[in-house]
CSV table of C-alpha atoms and ligand atoms in Angstrom, one decimal:
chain,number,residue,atom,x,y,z
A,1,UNK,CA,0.0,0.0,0.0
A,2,UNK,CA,1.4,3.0,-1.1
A,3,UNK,CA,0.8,6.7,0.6
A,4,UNK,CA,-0.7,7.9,-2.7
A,5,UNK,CA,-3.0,4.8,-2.6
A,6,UNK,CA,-5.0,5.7,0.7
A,7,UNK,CA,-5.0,9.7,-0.1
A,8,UNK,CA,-6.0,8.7,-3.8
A,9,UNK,CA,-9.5,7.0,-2.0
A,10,UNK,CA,-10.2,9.9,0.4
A,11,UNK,CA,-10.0,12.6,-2.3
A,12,UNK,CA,-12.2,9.9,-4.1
A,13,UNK,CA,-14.7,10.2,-1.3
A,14,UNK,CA,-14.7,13.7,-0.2
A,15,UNK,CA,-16.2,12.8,2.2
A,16,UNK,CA,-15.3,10.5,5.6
A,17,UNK,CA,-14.3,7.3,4.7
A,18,UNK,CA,-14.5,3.9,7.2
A,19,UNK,CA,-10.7,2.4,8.0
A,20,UNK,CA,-12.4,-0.9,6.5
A,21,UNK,CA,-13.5,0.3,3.5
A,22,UNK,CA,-10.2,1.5,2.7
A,23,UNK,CA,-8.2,-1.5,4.6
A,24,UNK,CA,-10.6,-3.8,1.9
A,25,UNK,CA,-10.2,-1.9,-1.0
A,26,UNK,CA,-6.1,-2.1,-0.3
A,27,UNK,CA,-6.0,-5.3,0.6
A,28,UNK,CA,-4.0,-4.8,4.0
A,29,UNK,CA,-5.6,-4.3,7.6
A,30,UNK,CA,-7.3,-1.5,9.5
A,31,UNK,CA,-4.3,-1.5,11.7
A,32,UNK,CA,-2.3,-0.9,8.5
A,33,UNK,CA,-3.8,1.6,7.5
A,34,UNK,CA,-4.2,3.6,10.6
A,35,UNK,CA,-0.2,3.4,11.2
A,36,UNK,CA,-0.3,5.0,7.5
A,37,UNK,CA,-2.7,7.5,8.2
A,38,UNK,CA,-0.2,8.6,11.6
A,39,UNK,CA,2.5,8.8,8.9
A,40,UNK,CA,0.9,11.0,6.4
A,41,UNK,CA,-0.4,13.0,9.4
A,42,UNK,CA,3.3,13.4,9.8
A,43,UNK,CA,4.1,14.6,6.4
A,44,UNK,CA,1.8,17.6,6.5
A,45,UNK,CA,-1.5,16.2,5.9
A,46,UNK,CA,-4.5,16.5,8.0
A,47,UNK,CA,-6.8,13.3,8.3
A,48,UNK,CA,-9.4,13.5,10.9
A,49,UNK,CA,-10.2,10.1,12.6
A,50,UNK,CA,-13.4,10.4,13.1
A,51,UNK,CA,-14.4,7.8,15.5
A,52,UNK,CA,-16.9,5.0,14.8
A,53,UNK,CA,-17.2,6.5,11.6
A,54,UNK,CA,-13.6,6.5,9.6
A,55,UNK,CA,-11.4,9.0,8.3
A,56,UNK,CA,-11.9,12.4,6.1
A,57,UNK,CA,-8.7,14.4,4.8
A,58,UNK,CA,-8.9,18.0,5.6
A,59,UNK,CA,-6.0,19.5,4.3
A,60,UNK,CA,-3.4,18.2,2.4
A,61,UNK,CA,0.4,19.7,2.3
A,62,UNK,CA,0.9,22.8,-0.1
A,63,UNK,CA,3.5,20.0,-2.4
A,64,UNK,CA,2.0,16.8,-1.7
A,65,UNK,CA,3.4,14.0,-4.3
A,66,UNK,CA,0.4,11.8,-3.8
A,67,UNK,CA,-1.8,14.6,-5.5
A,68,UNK,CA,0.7,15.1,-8.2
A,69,UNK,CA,-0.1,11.8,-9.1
A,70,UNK,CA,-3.3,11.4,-9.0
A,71,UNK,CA,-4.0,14.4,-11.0
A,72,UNK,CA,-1.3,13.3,-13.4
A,73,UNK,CA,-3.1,10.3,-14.3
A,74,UNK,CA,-4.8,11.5,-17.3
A,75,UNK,CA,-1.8,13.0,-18.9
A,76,UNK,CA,-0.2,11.3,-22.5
A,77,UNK,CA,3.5,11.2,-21.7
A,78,UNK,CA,4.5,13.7,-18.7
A,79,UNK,CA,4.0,12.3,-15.2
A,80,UNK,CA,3.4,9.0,-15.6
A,81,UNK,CA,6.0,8.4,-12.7
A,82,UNK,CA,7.1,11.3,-10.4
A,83,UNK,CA,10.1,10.6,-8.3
A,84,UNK,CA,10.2,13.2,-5.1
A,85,UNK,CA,13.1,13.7,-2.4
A,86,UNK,CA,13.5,16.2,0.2
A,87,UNK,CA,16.5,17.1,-0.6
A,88,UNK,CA,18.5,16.0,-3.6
A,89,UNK,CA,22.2,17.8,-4.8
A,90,UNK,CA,20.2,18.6,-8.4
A,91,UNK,CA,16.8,17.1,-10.1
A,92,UNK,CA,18.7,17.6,-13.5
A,93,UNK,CA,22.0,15.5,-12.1
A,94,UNK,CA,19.9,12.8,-11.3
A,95,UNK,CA,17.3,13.0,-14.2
A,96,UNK,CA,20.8,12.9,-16.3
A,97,UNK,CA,21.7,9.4,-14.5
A,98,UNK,CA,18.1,8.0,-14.7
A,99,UNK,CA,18.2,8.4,-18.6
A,100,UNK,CA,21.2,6.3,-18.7
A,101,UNK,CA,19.2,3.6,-16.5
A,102,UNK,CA,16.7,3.8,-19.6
A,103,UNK,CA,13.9,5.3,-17.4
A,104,UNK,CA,11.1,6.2,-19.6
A,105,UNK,CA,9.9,9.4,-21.2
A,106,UNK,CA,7.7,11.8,-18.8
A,107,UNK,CA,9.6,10.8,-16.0
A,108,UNK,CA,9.6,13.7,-13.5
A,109,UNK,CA,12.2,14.1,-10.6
A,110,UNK,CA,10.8,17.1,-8.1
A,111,UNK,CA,12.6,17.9,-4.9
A,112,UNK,CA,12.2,20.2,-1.8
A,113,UNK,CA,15.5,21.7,-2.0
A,114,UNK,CA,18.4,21.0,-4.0
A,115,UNK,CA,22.1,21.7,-2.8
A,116,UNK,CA,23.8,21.9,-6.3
A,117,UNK,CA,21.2,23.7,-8.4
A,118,UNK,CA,22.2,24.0,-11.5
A,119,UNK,CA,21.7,27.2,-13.9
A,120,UNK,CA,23.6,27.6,-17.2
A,121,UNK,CA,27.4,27.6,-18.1
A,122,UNK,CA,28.2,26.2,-14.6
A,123,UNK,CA,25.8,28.8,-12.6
A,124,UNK,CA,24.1,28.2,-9.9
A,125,UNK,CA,20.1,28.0,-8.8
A,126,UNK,CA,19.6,28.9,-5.3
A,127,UNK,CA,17.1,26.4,-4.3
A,128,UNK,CA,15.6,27.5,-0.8
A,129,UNK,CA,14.0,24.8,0.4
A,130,UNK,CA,10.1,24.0,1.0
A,131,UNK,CA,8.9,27.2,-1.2
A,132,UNK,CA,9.3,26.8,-4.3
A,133,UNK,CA,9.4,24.2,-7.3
A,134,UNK,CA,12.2,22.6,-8.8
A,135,UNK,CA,11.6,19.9,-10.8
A,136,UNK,CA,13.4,17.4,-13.8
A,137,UNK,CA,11.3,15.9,-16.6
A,138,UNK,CA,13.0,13.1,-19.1
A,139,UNK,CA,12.7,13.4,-22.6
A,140,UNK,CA,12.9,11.2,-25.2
A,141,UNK,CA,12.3,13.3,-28.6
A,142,UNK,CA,12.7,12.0,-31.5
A,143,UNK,CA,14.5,15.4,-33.2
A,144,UNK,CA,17.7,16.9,-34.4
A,145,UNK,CA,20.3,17.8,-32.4
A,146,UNK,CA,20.2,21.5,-33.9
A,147,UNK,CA,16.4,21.9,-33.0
A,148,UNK,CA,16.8,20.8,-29.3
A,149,UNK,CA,16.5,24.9,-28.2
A,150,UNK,CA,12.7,24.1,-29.4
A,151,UNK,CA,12.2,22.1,-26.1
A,152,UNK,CA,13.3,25.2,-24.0
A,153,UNK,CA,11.0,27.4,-26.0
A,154,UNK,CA,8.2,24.9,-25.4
A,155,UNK,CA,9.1,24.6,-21.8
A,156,UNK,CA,8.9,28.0,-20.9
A,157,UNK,CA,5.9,28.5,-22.6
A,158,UNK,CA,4.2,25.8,-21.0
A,159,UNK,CA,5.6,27.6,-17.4
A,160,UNK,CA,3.9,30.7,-18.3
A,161,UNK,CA,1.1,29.9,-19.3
A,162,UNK,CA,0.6,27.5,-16.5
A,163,UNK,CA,1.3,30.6,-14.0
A,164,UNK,CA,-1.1,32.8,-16.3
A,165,UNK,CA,-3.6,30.7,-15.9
A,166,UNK,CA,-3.0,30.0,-11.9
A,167,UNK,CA,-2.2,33.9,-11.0
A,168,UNK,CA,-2.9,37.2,-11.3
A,169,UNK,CA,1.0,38.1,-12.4
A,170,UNK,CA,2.1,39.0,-15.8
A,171,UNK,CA,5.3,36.5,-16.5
A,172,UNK,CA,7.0,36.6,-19.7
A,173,UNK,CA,9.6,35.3,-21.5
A,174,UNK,CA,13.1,36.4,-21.8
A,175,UNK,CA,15.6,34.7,-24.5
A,176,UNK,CA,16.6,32.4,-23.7
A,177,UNK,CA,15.3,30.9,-20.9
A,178,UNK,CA,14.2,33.1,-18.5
A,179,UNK,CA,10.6,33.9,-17.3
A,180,UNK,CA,10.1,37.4,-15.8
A,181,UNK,CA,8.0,39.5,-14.1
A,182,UNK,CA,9.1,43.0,-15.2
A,183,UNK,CA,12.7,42.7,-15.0
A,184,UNK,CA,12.6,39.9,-11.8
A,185,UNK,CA,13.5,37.0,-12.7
A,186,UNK,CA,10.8,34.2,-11.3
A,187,UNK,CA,12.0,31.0,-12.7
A,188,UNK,CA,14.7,29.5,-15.3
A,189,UNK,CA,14.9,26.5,-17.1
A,190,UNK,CA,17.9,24.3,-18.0
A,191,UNK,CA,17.4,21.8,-20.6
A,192,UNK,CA,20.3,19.6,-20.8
A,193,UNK,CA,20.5,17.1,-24.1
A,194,UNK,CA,22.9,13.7,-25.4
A,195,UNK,CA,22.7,13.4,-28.6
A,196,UNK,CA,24.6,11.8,-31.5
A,197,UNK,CA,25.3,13.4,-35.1
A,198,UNK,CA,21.8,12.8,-36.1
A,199,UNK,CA,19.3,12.3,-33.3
A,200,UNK,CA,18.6,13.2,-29.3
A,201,UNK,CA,18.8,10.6,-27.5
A,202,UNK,CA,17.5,11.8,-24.5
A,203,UNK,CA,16.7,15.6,-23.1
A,204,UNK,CA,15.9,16.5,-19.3
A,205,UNK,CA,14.8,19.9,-18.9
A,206,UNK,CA,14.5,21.5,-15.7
A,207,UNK,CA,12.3,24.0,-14.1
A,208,UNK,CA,12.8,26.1,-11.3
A,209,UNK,CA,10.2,28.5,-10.4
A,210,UNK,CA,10.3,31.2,-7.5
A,211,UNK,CA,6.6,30.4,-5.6
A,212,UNK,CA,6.0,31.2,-2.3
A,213,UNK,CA,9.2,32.8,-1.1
A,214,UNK,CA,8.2,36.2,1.5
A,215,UNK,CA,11.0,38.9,0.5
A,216,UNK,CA,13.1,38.1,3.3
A,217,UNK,CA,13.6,34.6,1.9
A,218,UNK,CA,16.0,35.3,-0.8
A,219,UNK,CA,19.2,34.7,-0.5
A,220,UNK,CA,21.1,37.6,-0.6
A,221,UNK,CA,22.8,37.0,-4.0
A,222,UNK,CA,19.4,37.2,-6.0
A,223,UNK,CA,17.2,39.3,-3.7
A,224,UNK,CA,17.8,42.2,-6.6
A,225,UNK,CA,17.4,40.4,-9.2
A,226,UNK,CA,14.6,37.6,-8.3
A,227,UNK,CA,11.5,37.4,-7.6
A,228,UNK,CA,8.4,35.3,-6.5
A,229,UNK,CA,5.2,34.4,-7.6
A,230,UNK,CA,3.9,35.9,-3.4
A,231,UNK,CA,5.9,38.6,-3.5
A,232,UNK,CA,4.5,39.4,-6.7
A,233,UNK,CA,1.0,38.9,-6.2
A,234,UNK,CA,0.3,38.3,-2.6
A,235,UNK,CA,-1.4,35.2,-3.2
A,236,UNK,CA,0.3,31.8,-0.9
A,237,UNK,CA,-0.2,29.2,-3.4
A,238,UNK,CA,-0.2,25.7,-3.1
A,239,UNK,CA,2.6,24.4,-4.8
A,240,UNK,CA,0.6,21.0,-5.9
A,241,UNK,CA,-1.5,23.2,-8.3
A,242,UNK,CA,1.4,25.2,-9.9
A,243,UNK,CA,3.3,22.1,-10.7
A,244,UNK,CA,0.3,19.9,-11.9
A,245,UNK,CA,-0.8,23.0,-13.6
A,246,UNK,CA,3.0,23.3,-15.3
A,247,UNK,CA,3.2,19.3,-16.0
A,248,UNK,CA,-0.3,19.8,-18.0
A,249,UNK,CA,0.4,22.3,-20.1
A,250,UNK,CA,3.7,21.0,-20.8
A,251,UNK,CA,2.2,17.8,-21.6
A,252,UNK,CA,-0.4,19.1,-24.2
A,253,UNK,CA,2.7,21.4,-26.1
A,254,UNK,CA,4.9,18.5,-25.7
A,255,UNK,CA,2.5,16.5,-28.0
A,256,UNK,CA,1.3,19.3,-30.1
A,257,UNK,CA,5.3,19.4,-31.1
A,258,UNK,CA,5.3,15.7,-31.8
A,259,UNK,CA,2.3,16.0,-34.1
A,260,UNK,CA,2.6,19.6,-35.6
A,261,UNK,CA,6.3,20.2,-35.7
A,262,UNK,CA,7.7,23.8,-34.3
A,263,UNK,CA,5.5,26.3,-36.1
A,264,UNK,CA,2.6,26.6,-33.3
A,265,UNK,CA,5.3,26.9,-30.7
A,266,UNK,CA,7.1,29.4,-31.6
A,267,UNK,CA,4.5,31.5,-32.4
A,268,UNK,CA,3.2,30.9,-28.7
A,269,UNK,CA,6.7,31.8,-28.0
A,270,UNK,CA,6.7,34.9,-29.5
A,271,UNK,CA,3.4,35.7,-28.0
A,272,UNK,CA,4.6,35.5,-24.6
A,273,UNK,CA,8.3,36.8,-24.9
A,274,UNK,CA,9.2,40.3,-23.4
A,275,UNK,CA,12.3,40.0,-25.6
A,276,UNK,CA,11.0,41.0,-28.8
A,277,UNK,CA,10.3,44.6,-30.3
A,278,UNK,CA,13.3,45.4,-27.4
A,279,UNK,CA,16.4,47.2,-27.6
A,280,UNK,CA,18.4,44.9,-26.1
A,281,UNK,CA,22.1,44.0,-25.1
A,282,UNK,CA,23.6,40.5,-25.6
A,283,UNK,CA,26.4,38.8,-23.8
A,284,UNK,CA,27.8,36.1,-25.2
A,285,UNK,CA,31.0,34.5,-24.5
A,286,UNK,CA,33.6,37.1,-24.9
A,287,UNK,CA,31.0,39.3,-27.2
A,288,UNK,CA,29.0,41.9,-26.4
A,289,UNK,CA,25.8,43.4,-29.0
A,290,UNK,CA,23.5,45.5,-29.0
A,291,UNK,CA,20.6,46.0,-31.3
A,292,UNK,CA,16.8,45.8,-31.9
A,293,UNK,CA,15.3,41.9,-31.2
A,294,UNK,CA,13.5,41.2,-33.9
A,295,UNK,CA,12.4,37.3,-33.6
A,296,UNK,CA,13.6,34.1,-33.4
A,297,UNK,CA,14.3,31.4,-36.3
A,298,UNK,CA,13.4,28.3,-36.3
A,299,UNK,CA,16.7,26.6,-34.5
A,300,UNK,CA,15.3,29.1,-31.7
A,301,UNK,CA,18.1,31.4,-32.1
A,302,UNK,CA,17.7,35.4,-31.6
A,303,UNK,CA,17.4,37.8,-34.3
A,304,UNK,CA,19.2,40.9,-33.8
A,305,UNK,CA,18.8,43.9,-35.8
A,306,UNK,CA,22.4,45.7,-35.6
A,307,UNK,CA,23.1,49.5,-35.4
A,308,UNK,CA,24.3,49.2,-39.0
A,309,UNK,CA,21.0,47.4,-39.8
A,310,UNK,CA,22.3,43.9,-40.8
A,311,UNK,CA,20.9,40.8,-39.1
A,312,UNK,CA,22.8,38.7,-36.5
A,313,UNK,CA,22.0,35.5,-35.3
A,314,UNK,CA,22.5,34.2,-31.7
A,315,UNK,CA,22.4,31.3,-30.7
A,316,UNK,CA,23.7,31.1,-26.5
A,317,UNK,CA,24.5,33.9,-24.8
A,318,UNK,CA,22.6,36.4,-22.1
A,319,UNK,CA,19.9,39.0,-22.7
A,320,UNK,CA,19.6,42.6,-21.2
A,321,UNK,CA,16.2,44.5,-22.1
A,322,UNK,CA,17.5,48.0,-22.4
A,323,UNK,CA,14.2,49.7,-23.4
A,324,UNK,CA,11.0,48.8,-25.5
A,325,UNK,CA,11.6,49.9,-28.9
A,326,UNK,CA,8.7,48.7,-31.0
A,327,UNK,CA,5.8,46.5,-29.5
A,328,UNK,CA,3.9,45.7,-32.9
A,329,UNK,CA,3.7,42.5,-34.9
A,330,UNK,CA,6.1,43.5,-37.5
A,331,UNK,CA,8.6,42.3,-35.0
A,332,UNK,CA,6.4,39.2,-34.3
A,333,UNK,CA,8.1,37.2,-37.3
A,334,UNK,CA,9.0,33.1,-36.4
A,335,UNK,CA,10.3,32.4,-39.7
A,336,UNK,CA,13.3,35.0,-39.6
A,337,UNK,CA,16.8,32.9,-41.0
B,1,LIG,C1,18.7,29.2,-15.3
B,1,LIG,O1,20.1,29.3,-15.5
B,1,LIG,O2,17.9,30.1,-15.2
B,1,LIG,C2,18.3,27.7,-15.2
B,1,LIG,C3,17.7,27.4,-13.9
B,1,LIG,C4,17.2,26.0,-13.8
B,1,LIG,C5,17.0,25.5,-12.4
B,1,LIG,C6,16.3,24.2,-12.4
B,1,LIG,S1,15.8,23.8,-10.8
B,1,LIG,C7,15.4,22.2,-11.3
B,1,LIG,C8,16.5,21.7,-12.2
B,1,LIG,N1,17.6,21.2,-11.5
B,1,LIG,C9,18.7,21.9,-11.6
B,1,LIG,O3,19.8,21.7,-11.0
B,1,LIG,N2,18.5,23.0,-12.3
B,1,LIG,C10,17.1,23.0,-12.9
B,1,LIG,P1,20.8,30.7,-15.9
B,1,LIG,O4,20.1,31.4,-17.0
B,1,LIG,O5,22.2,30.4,-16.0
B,1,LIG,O6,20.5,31.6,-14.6
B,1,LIG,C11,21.3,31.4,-13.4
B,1,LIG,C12,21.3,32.7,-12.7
B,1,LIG,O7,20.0,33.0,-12.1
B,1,LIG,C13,22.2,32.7,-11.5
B,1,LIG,O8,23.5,33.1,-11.8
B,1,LIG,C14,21.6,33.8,-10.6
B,1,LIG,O9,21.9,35.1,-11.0
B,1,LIG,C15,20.1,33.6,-10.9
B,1,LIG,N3,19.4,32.8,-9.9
B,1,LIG,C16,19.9,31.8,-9.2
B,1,LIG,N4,19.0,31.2,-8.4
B,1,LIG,C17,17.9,31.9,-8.6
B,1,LIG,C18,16.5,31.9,-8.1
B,1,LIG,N5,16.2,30.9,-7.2
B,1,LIG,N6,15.7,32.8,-8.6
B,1,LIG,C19,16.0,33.7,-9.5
B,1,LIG,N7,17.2,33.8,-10.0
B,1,LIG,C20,18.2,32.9,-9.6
C-alpha cells in the first residue's frame, strides 16, 4: 500500500471514509492503515479520525506527491511516474543518470531543495527549500540535435502559461530561458541534451520556479534580481497546483510538437516573450551586442537587428532588455533565417 493509494480513496470520497473500506479496498488491515494514516499526518497532511465513523482528509500539504499523481493520471506522456526527495544535490544530475538507466519518457524528478542547483554555463540555482518548485522531466524526442533549443521554448511556454492561468502576475519570456515579471527574474529553465550526429537521444529539462518565497527569503545574491510568484502577487499558493498545472500544459505542447512540428510553438513563444520589439544587449562569451530583437528562427536562435541594420544571429548567450523599442507585430516574425 502506497501513501498515494489511501489519499487517492479519500480525495475519491470527499467525504469520511470507514478504515475498513479502505483497509478492503487495499487489501492490508485496518491497523495498516491507521499506522499509514499517523504517517501521512506526519508529512503535512491533516486526516481527521473520526471515531466510529472513519477517516476524512482536511488539508493536504501545499507540495503533496500523492496529488501530483493522481491528477497526473490522465496525462499522455509527462507524469506517468514522479520521483520526489527532500533534498536531492540537483533534479537535473539525477534525471541525467536516470536516462542512462533507460527510465522512460515523462519521467519527473521534483525535490524540496536542492544543494547543487544547476543554472547555465556552470551557474548556480539557489534552491531555498520548502517554497518553491524545482523539478526534472525526461525526454525522449525524436528530433535533431540542432532543433533541441525548441524544447526550452516549449518549456517555458508551458511555465507561463501554466502561472497565467494559476495567477494574477504578468510573467513573460526572456531569451533564452528566463521567465520574468518585469525585470525579476521568477524562474529559469535548463534543458540539458545527449545526442549523436543525427538524433537526441534523451533531453531532461529542468524547471525552477520562484513560488512562495516572502522577500526576506531570498538569499542575498538574487534578492535584486529575483522574484516570486507571493511577493508578486500576494497570493500563498499551493505548490501542488502550480506544478500539476506546469506538468499539464507541458504535456499538451509537448504532444502538439510531436504531431505539428515547431510552427505553433514558436509562435506561442513569440506571444509570450518580453524579448521582442526590445532594444536589447547580448552577452555572449567574450562578445557583447546591441541592437533591436526582432524574432527568433526556427533553430530558436535570436534575431538581432544591428546599429548598421544587418541581421545577427544568436544562438547562447545572455539578454539585457535595455528599453522597448517597438511592441507591434512587425517584429512578431518566427520564420526570420
Ligand atoms: C537558469 O540558468 O535560469 C536555469 C535554472 C534551472 C533551475 C532548475 S531547478 C530544477 C533543475 N535542477 C537543476 O539543477 N536546475 C534545474 P541561468 O540562466 O544560467 O541563470 C542562473 C542565474 O540566475 C544565477 O547566476 C543567478 O543570477 C540567478 N538565480 C539563481 N538562483 C535563482 C533563483 N532561485 N531565482 C531567481 N534567480 C536565480
Amino acid at each position: 500500500m502506497n501513501n498515494e493509494d489511501i489519499v487517492k480513496l479519500l480525495i475519491e470520497t470527499n467525504g469520511i471514509l470507514s478504515g475498513s473500506d479502505i483497509a478492503n479496498t487495499l487489501g492490508v488491515t485496518r491497523a495498516a492503515v491507521w499506522k499509514k494514516i499517523k504517517l501521512l499526518n506526519k508529512k503535512g497532511y491533516q486526516i481527521e479520525a473520526i471515531p466510529a465513523r472513519g477517516y476524512r482528509l482536511i488539508k493536504s500539504p501545499d507540495l503533496s506527491i500523492e496529488e501530483m499523481k493522481h491528477a497526473m493520471s490522465e496525462t499522455s506522456t509527462i507524469g506517468k511516474e514522479i520521483l520526489f526527495f527532500e533534498t536531492i544535490d540537483s533534479t537535473n544530475l539525477l534525471a541525467i543518470r536516470l536516462c542512462e538507466k533507460d527510465y522512460p519518457e515523462g519521467t519527473v524528478i521534483i525535490a524540496e531543495h536542492q544543494t547543487n542547483g544547476k543554472g547555465r554555463l556552470g551557474r548556480k540555482w539557489l534552491s531555498p527549500p520548502r517554497k518553491n518548485l524545482y523539478m526534472s522531466i525526461i525526454l525522449r524526442p525524436n528530433i535533431y540535435p540542432k532543433d533541441a533549443a525548441i524544447l526550452t521554448l516549449l518549456t517555458s511556454v508551458a511555465c507561463t502559461t501554466a502561472i497565467r492561468k494559476m495567477t494574477n502576475t504578468r510573467v513573460s519570456i526572456k531569451w533564452p530561458n528566463d521567465l520574468m515579471i518585469g525585470n525579476k527574474k521568477l524562474g529559469g529553465i535548463l534543458t540539458e541534451i545527449k545526442a549523436d550526429m543525427d538524433r537526441v537521444s534523451y533531453a531532461v529539462v529542468g524547471i525552477g520556479l520562484n513560488i512562495n518565497l516572502d522577500s526576506m527569503d531570498f538569499p542575498k545574491e538574487i534578492r535584486e534580481i529575483a522574484t516570486s510568484i507571493k511577493k508578486e502577487s500576494g497570493q500563498q499558493m499551493k505548490r501542488t497546483e502550480i506544478a500539476v498545472s506546469v506538468l499539464k500544459e507541458l504535456d499538451s505542447w509537448y504532444s502538439t510538437l510531436m504531431r505539428e512540428g515547431k510552427k505553433t510553438i514558436i509562435e506561442e513563444w513569440l506571444r509570450l516573450s518580453s524579448t521582442i520589439g526590445m532594444d536589447v544587449r547580448v552577452t555572449s562569451g567574450n562578445t557583447i551586442l546591441e541592437g533591436i530583437a526582432v524574432g527568433i528562427n526556427e533553430e530558436g536562435m535570436l534575431m538581432i537587428r544591428l546599429p548598421d541594420n544587418s541581421l545577427k544571429r544568436i544562438c547562447a548567450g545572455d539578454v539585457q532588455h535595455l528599453r522597448m523599442i517597438r511592441k507591434d507585430d512587425n517584429y512578431k516574425q518566427s520564420s526570420l533565417h
